[in-house]
XYZ file of C-alpha atoms in Angstrom:
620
model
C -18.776 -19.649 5.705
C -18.543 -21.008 1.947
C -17.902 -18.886 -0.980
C -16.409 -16.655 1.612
C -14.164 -13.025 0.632
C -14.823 -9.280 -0.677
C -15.644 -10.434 -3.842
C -18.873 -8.699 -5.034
C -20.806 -11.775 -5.585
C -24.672 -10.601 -6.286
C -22.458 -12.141 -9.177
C -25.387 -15.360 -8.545
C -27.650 -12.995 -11.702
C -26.612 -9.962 -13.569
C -29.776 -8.375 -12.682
C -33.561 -8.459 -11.530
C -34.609 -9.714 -15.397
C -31.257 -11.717 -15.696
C -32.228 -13.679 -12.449
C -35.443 -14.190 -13.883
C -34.649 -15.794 -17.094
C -31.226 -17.621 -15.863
C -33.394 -19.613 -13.083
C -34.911 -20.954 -16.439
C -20.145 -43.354 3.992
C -18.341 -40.098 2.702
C -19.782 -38.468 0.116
C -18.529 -36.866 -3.433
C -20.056 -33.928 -4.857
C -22.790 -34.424 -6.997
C -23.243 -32.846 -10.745
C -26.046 -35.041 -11.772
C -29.437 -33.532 -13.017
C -31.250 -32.120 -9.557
C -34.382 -33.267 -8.378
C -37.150 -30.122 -7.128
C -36.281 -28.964 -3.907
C -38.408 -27.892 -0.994
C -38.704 -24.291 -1.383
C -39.992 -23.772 -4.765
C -43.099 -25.874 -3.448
C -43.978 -23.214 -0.671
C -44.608 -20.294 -3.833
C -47.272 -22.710 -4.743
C -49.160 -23.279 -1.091
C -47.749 -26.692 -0.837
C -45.398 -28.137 2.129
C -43.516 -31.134 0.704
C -42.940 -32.987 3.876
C -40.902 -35.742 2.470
C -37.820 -33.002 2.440
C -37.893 -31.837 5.490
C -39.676 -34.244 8.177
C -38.101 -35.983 10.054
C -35.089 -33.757 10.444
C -32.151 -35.165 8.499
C -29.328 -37.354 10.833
C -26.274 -38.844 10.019
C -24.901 -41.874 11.351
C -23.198 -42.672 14.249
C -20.037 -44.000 12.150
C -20.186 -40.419 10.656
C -20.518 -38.770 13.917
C -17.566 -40.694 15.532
C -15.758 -39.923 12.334
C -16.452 -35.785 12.764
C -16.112 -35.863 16.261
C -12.185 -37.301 15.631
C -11.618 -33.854 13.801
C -13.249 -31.358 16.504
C -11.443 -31.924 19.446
C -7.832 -30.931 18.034
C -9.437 -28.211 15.978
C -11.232 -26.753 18.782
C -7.865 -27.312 20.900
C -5.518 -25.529 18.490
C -8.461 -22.093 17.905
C -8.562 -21.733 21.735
C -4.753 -22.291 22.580
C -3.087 -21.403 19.451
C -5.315 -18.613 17.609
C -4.523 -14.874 18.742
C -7.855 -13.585 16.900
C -6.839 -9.634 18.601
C -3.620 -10.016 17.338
C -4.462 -11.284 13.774
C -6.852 -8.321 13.557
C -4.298 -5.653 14.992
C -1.497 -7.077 12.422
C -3.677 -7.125 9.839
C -2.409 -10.572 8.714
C -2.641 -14.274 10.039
C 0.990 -15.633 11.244
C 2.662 -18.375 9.006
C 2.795 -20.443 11.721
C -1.018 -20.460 12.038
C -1.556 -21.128 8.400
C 0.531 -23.723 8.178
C -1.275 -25.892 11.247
C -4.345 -24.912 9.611
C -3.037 -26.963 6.873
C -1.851 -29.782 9.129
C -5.300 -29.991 10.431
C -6.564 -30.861 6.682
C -8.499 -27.794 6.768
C -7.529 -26.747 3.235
C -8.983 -29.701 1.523
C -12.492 -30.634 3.645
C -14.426 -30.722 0.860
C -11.810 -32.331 -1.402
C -12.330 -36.049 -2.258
C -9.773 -38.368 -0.596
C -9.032 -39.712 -3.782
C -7.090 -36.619 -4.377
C -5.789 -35.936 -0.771
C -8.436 -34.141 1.127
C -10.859 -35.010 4.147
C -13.397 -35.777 1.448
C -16.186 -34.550 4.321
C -20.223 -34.147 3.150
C -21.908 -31.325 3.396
C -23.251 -31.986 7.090
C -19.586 -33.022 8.444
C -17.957 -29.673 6.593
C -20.715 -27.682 8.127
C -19.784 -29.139 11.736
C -15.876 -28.130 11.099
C -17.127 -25.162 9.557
C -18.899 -24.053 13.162
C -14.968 -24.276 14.904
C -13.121 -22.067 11.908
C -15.153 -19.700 12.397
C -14.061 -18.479 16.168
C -11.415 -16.301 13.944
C -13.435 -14.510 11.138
C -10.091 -14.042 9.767
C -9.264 -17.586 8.867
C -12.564 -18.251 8.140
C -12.534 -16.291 5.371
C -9.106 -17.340 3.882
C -10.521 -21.148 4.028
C -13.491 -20.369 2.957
C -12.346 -18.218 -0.282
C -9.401 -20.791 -1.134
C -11.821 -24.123 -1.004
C -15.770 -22.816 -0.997
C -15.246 -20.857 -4.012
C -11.603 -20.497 -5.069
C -11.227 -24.645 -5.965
C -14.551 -25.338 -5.879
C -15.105 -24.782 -9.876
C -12.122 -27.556 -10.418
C -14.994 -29.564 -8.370
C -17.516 -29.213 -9.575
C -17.201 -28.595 -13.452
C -13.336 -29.351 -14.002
C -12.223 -32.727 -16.041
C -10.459 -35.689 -14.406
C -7.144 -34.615 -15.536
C -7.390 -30.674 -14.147
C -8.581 -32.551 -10.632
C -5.889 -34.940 -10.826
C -3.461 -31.707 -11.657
C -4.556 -29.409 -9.069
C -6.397 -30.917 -6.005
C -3.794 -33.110 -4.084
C -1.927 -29.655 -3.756
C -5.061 -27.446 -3.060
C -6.017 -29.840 -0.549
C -2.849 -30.354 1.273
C -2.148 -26.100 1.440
C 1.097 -26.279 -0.435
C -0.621 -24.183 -2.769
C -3.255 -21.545 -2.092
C -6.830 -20.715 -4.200
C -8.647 -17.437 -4.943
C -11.826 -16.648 -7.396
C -11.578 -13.740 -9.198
C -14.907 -12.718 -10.752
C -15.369 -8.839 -9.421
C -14.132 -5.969 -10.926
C -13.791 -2.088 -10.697
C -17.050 -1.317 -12.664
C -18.818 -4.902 -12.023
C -20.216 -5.721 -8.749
C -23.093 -7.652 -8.620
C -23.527 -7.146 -12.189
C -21.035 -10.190 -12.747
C -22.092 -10.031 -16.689
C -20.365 -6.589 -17.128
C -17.028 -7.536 -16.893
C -14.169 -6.320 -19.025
C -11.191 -8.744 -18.341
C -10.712 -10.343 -21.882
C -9.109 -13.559 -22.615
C -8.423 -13.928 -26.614
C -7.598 -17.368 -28.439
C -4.044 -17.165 -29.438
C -3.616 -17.538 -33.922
C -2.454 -21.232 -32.862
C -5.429 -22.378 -30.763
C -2.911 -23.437 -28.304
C -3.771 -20.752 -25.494
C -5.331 -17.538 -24.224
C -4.485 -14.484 -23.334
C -5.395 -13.265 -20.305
C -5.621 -9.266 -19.519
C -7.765 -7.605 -17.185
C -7.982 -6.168 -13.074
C -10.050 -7.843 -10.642
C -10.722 -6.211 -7.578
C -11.230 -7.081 -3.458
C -10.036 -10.651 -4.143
C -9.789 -12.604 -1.130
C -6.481 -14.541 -1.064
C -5.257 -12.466 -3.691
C -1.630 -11.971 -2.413
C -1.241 -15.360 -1.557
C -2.759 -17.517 -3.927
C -1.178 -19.530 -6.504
C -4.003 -20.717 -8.036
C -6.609 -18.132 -9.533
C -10.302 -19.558 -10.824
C -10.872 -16.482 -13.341
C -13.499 -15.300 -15.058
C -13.279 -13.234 -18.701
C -15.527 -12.312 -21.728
C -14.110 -14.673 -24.528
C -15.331 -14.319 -28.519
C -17.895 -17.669 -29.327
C -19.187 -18.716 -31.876
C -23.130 -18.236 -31.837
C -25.717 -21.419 -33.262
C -26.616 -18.768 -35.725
C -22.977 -18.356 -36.855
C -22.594 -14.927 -35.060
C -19.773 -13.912 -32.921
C -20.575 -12.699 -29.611
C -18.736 -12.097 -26.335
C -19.543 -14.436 -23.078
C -17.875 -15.236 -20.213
C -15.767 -17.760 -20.041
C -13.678 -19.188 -16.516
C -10.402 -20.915 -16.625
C -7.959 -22.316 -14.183
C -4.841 -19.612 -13.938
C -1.536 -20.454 -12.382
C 0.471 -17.454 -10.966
C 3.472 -19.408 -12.610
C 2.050 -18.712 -16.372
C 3.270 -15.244 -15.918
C 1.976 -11.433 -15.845
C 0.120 -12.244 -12.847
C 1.035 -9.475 -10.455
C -1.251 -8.286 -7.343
C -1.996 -5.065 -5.604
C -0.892 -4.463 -1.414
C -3.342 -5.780 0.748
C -6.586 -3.322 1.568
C -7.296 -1.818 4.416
C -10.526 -3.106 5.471
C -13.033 -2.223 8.354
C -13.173 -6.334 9.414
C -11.440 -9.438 8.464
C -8.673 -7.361 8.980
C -6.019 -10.995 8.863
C -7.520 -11.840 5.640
C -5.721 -11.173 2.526
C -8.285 -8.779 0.165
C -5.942 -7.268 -2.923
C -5.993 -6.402 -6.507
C -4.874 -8.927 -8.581
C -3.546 -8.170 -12.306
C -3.368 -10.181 -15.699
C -0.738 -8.903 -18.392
C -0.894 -11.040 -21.133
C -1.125 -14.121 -19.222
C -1.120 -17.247 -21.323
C -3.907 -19.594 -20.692
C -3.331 -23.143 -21.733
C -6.940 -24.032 -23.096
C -6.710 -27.291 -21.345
C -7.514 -25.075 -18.622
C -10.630 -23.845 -19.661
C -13.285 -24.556 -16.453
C -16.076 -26.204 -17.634
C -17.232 -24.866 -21.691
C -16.320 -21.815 -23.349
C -18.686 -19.231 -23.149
C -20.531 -21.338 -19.716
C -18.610 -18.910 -17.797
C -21.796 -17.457 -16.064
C -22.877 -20.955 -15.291
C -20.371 -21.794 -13.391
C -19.964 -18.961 -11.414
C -23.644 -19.156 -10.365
C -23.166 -22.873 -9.391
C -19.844 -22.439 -7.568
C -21.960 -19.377 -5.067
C -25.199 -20.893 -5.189
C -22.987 -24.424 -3.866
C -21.853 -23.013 -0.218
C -23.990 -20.135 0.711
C -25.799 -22.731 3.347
C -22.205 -23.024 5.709
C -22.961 -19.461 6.845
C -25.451 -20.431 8.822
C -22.920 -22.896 10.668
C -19.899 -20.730 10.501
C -22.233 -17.627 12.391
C -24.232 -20.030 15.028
C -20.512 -21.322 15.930
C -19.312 -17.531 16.646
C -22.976 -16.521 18.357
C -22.645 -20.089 20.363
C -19.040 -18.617 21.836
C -20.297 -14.871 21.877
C -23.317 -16.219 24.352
C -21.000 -17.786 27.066
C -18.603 -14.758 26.884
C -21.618 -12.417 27.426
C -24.070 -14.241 29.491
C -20.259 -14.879 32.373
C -20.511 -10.864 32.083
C -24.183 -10.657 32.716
C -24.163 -12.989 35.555
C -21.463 -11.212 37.303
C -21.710 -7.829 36.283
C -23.577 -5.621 39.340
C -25.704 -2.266 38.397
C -28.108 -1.234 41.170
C -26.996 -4.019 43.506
C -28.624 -6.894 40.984
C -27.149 -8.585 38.699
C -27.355 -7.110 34.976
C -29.088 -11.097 33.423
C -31.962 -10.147 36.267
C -33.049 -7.143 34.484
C -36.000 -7.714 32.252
C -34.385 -6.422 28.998
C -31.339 -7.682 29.567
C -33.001 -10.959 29.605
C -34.802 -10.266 26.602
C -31.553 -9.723 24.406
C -30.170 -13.350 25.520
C -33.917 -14.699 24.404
C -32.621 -13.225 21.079
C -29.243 -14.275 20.979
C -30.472 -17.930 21.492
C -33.299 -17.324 18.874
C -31.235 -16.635 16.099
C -28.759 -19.327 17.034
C -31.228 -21.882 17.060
C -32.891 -20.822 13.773
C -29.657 -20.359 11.631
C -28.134 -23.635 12.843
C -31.430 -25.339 12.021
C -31.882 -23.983 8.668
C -28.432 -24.758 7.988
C -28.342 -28.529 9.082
C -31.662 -28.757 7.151
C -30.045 -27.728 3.880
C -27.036 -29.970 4.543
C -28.940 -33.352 5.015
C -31.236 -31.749 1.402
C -27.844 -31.547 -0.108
C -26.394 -35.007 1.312
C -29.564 -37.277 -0.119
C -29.421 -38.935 -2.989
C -30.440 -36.941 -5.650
C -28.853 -33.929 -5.107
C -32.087 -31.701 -5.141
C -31.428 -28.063 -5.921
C -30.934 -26.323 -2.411
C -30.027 -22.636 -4.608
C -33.134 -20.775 -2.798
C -32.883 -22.471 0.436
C -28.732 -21.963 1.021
C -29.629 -18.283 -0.332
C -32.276 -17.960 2.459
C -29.862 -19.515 5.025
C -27.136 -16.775 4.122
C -29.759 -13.816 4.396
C -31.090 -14.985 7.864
C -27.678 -15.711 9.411
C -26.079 -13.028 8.511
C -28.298 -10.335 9.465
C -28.879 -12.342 12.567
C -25.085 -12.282 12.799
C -25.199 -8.384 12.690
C -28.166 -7.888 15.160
C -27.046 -10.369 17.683
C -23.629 -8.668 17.850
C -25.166 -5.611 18.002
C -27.459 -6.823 21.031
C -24.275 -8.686 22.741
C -22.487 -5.443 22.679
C -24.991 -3.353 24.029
C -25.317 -5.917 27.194
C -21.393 -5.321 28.159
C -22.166 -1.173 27.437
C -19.009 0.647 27.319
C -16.656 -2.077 27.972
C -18.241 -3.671 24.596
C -17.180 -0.415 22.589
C -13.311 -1.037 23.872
C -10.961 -3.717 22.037
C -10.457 -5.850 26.221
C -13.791 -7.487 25.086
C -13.848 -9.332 21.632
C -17.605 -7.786 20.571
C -16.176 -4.546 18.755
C -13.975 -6.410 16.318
C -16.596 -8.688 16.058
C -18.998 -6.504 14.976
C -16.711 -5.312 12.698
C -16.192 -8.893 11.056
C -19.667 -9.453 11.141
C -20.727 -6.206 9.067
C -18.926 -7.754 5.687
C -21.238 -10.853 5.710
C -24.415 -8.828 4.563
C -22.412 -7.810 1.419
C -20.396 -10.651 -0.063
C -21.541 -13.972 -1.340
C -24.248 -12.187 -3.136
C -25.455 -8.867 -1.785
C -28.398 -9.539 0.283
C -30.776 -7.372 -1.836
C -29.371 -9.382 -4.813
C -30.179 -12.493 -3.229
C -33.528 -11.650 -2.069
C -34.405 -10.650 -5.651
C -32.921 -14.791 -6.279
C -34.822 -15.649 -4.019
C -38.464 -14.322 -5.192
C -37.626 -14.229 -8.604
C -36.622 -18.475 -8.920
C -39.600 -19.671 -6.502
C -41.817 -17.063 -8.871
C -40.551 -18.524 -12.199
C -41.393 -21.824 -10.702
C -44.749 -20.868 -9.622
C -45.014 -19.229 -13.115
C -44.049 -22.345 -15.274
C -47.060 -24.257 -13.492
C -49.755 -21.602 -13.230
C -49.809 -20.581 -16.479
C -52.578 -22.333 -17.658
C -54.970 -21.268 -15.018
C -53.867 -17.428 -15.083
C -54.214 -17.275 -18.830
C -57.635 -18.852 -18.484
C -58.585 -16.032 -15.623
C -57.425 -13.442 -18.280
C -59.273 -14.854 -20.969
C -62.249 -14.757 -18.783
C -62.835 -18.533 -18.339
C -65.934 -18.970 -16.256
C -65.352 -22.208 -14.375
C -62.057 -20.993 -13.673
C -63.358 -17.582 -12.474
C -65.927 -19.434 -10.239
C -63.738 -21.760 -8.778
C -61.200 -18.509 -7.929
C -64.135 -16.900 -6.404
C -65.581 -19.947 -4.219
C -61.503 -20.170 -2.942
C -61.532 -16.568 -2.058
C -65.102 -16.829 -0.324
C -63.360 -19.745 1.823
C -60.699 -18.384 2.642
C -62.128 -15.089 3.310
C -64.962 -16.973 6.213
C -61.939 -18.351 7.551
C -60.116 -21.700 5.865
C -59.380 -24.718 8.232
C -55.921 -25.495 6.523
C -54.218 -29.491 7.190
C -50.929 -30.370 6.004
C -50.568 -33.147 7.614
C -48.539 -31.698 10.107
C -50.228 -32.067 12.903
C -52.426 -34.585 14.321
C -51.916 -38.342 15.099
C -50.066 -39.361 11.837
C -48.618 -35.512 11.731
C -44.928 -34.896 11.752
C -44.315 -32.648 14.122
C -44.350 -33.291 18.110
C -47.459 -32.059 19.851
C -45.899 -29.391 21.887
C -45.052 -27.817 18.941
C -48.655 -27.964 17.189
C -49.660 -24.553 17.640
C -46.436 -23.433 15.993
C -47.086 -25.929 12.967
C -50.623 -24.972 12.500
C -49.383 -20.949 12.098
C -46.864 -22.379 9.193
C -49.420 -24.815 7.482
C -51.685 -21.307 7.599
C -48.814 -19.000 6.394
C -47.887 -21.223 3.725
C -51.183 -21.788 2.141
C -51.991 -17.902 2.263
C -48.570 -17.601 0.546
C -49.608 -19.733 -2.009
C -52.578 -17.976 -2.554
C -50.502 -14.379 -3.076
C -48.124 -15.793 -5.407
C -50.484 -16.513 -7.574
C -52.669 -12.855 -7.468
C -49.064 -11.442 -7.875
C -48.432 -13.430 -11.253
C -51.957 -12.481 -12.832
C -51.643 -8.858 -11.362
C -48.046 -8.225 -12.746
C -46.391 -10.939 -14.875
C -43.242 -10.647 -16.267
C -43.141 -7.402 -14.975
C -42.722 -8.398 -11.579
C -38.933 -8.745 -12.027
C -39.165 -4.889 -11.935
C -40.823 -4.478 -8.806
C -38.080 -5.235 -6.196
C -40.188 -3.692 -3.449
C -42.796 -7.114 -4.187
C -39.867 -9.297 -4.352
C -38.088 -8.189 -1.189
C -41.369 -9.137 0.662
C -42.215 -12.441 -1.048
C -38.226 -13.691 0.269
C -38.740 -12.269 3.451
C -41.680 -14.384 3.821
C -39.863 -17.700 2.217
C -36.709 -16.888 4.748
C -39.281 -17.148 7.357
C -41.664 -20.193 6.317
C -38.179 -21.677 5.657
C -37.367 -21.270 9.454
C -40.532 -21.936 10.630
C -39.790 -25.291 8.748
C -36.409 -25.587 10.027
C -37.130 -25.774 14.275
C -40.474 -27.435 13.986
C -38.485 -30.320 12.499
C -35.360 -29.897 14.473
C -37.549 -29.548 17.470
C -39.737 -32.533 16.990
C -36.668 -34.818 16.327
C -34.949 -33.189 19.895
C -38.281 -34.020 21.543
C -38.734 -37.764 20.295
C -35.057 -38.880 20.926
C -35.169 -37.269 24.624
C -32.328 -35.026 23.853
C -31.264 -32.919 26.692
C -32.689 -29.658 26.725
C -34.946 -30.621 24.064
C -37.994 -28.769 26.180
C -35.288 -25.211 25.726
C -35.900 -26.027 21.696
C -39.518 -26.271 22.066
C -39.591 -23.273 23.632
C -37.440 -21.655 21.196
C -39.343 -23.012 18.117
C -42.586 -22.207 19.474
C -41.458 -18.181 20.427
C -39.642 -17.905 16.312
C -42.916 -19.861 14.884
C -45.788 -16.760 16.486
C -43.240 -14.034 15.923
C -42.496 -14.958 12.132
C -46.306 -16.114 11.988
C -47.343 -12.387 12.994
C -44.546 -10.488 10.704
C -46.231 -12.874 7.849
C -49.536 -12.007 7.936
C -48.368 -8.241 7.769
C -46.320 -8.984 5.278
C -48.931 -10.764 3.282
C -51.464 -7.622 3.609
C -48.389 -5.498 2.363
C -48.440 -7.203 -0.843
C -52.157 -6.450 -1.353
C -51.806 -2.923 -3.644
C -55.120 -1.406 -2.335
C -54.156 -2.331 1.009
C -53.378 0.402 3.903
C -50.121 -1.221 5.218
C -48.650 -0.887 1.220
C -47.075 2.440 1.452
C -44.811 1.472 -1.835
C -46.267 4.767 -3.647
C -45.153 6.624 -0.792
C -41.461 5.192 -0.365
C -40.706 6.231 -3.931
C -41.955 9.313 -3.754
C -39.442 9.949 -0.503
C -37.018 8.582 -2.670
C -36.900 10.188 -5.429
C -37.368 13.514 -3.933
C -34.011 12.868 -1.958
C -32.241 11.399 -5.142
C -33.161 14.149 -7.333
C -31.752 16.552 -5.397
C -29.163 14.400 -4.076
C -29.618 15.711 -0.361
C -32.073 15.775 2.828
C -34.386 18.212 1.470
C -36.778 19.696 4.573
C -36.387 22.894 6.076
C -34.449 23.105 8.853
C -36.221 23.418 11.981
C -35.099 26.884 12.868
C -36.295 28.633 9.497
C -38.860 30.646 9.159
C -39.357 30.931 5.724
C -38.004 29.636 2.502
């Protein structure tokens, strides 16, 4: 669950308009140049198979390697880890935390070089799967290494790694990221905390409030973000944000008691205070004023391990549920032979299958050589998991009936863990807005030539739009080369990759009407954008099992004919929601009922209440 804590993080974009112009053997992390990822393709109609077929795999010296660290982890969670009592106590025992450091699990991302497990992104996704069984700890890891040290990683110089990591890695000290403040939620931009260059140039200082910092209490070491005064290329002065590396030892660091939260209850979430701290500028993260940069890079970096982290709790959630199916008697039958009963487990495994896929998939993107920019597709893995996360919970709960609503049966506080992951590492709403708005400024860059010429009225362009349309509208054979003899799928999964070869072509098609019928305005119509992500979350998917599947098929993994099945039922139902989806985004169409929406809306908002009669009046 990287990037993890109740830290407002839409903080990937200050806005719609902000998204849309900012978009403009072990392994170390990469900060080289990225190559195009897979994603961006799709807004154009084209499926870059190269990325995603086959389905990545590590070797079996890495395996062997991982599997050394899963047995003892998944030991210690299931003998050692009191997840109702961490919750009830609102804290996680000393004890715990410090076998949690024993186990290396502060430092899996951290390079050996400086002490840690020095894992990939594949391997830390597989460890990532275990932590999770507490959502508690998962958090606390998550917040101190996926976001709290991963700036030092990714942007800091050799001597601030050299400085910090063999302690951040070992536990002995403790990392939180404090970006969000009382007024600034996902508008990251908006922050107040201030950090002013002393007369000297020796230092900052530091004053400010962050708020629902994860870690807070117990971290030592903040990564902090603050408007500093630059220096302008045209000589003016202007505030931008700045980060910098803040020890709780430089003084008038002070934090708030812990908050009393709905989930995560174990997790440390506080307000944490800066009173004329004093910044050494050697601790600067990255370049003055790059503040924003780095903040974006450090979210947009572990968004994907959600998918993990959630398919690890659903995975233990299933056993618990389908033992209580299975034995549970209503109506002298056992509640998993009852028809819907049946059909919530179909779900359950659904979603498991699909997260976990889309996850691995982004892992082995973000393990090749190259480092291509996986932004859109770990922001479509955190959307999907963890509203799968809330609906499968949701579903599990409403199996056990009562018994789920009572604290005997883990789904209630699970529920309540579960609720928190729609919010933080970006807001889902702000991350579907990402989403859109990147792939769209992608699309943009290339099509620009051929929209301006439709606008201008270019007749061989115009004809050539029109013969496409006349195709497509007769009914367009479309052949990505997934299929077929040489195609890269598995025939029993065909059907399924002749629906996504169809959707993605289609979608192609859309993105570009959308661009000629709006613009640059489109950043303003979130209503658009919400369904253009909601379409790349599922072509993403789609993507995701057909590959996964296909691999399972060809190596004669066991159950691989459960995966087909799987893949094949996500493929026609994100197929069918597509092609609504699609007709949506046509503005004459009768399925767009945008007009409508925001009339409702602002009706309510104006009045700031549910406005219709009651049903009991008579008159006015």
């Amino acid at each position: 669950m990287a990037g993890c804590g109740l830290w407002r993080a839409g903080a990937a974009a200050r806005a719609s308009r902000a998204l849309w112009d900012f978009s403009g053997s072990r392994r170390s992390l990469r900060t080289s140049v990225r190559a195009p990822a897979f994603a961006k393709e799709l807004f154009l109609g084209r499926l870059e198979k190269k990325d995603v077929f086959p389905f990545p795999e590590v070797s079996q010296d890495e395996l062997n390697e991982i599997n050394q660290f899963v047995g003892p982890i998944e030991k210690f969670f299931s003998e050692e880890v009191d997840s109702r009592k961490i919750d009830q106590e609102g804290k996680i025992p000393m004890e715990t935390l410090e076998k949690l450091k024993s186990l290396g699990l502060f430092g899996m991302q951290v390079p050996e070089e400086y002490g840690g497990l020095g894992l990939s992104n594949t391997m830390y996704a597989r460890l990532v799967e275990i932590v999770s069984q507490d959502g508690s700890i998962s958090v606390t890891l998550a917040a101190h290494q996926a976001i709290g040290l991963k700036g030092i990683l990714l942007v800091g110089t050799e001597e601030q790694k050299a400085k910090y990591l063999p302690k951040l890695a070992s536990g002995e000290h403790i990392a939180a990221f404090c970006l969000t403040e009382p007024a600034s939620g996902s508008d990251a931009a908006s922050i107040r905390t201030r950090a002013s260059l002393s007369e000297d140039g020796k230092y900052y200082v530091l004053n400010g409030s962050k708020v629902w910092i994860t870690n807070g209490g117990l971290a030592n070491i903040f990564t902090v973000f603050a408007k500093t005064s630059v220096v302008d290329s045209d000589s003016s002065v202007k505030d931008k944000m700045t980060a910098f590396i803040v020890e709780r030892d430089f003084g008038g660091v002070t934090n708030g008691k812990p908050e009393d939260k709905l989930g995560i209850r174990g997790s440390n979430t506080c307000e944490v205070h800066f009173e004329n701290t004093k910044v050494p500028v050697e601790n600067v993260l990255g370049e003055v004023g790059g503040g924003f940069k780095v903040a974006v890079s450090i979210l947009n970096g572990g968004r994907f391990t959600m998918g993990s982290a959630v398919a690890g709790m659903l995975k233990k959630l299933i056993e618990i549920t389908a033992e209580f199916a299975c034995t549970r008697k209503q109506f002298n039958r056992s509640l998993s032979e009852f028809g819907m009963i049946q059909d919530k487990f179909a779900l359950l495994a659904q979603k498991t299958y699909v997260m976990e896929s889309m996850t691995y998939l982004t892992a082995g993107m973000l393990d090749q050589p190259g480092c291509p920019d996986c932004s859109i597709e770990a922001a479509m893995v955190k959307v999907f998991s963890s509203e799968g996360a809330w609906q499968c919970v949701s579903e599990a709960l409403q199996i056990l009936g009562g018994a789920g609503y009572m604290k005997d049966y883990p789904h209630e506080r699970l529920l309540r863990d579960t609720r928190i992951l729609l919010i933080f590492e970006g807001t889902n709403e702000i991350l579907r807005m990402y989403i859109a708005l990147t792939g769209l400024q992608h699309a943009g860059r290339i099509l620009t030539g051929r929209i301006n010429e439709l606008k201008q009225g270019n007749v061989t362009t115009i004809l050539e739009t029109v013969g496409q349309r006349l195709r497509d509208s007769l009914g367009r054979t479309v052949d990505m080369g997934l299929t077929g003899n040489l195609g890269a799928v598995h025939p029993s999964v065909a059907d399924s990759a002749s629906k996504l070869e169809e959707n993605v072509y289609y979608f192609g098609r859309t993105v570009e009407t959308l661009l000629l019928r709006f613009g640059k305005t489109i950043v303003e119509e979130q209503m658009v954008l919400k369904r253009v992500a909601n379409i790349l979350i599922n072509l993403y998917g789609m993507t995701a099992v057909l590959s996964r599947a296909s691999r399972s098929v060809r190596m004669g993994l066991r159950n691989h004919d459960h995966e087909v099945l799987l893949a094949n039922i996500f493929c026609t139902e994100a197929y069918s929601q597509n092609i609504f989806t699609l007709s949506q985004l046509d503005k004459y169409s009768p399925e767009n009922l945008d007009e409508h929406i925001k009339k409702v809306s602002q009706q309510v908002l104006e009045r700031r209440a549910y406005i219709c009669a009651h049903p009991l009046d008579w008159t006015s």
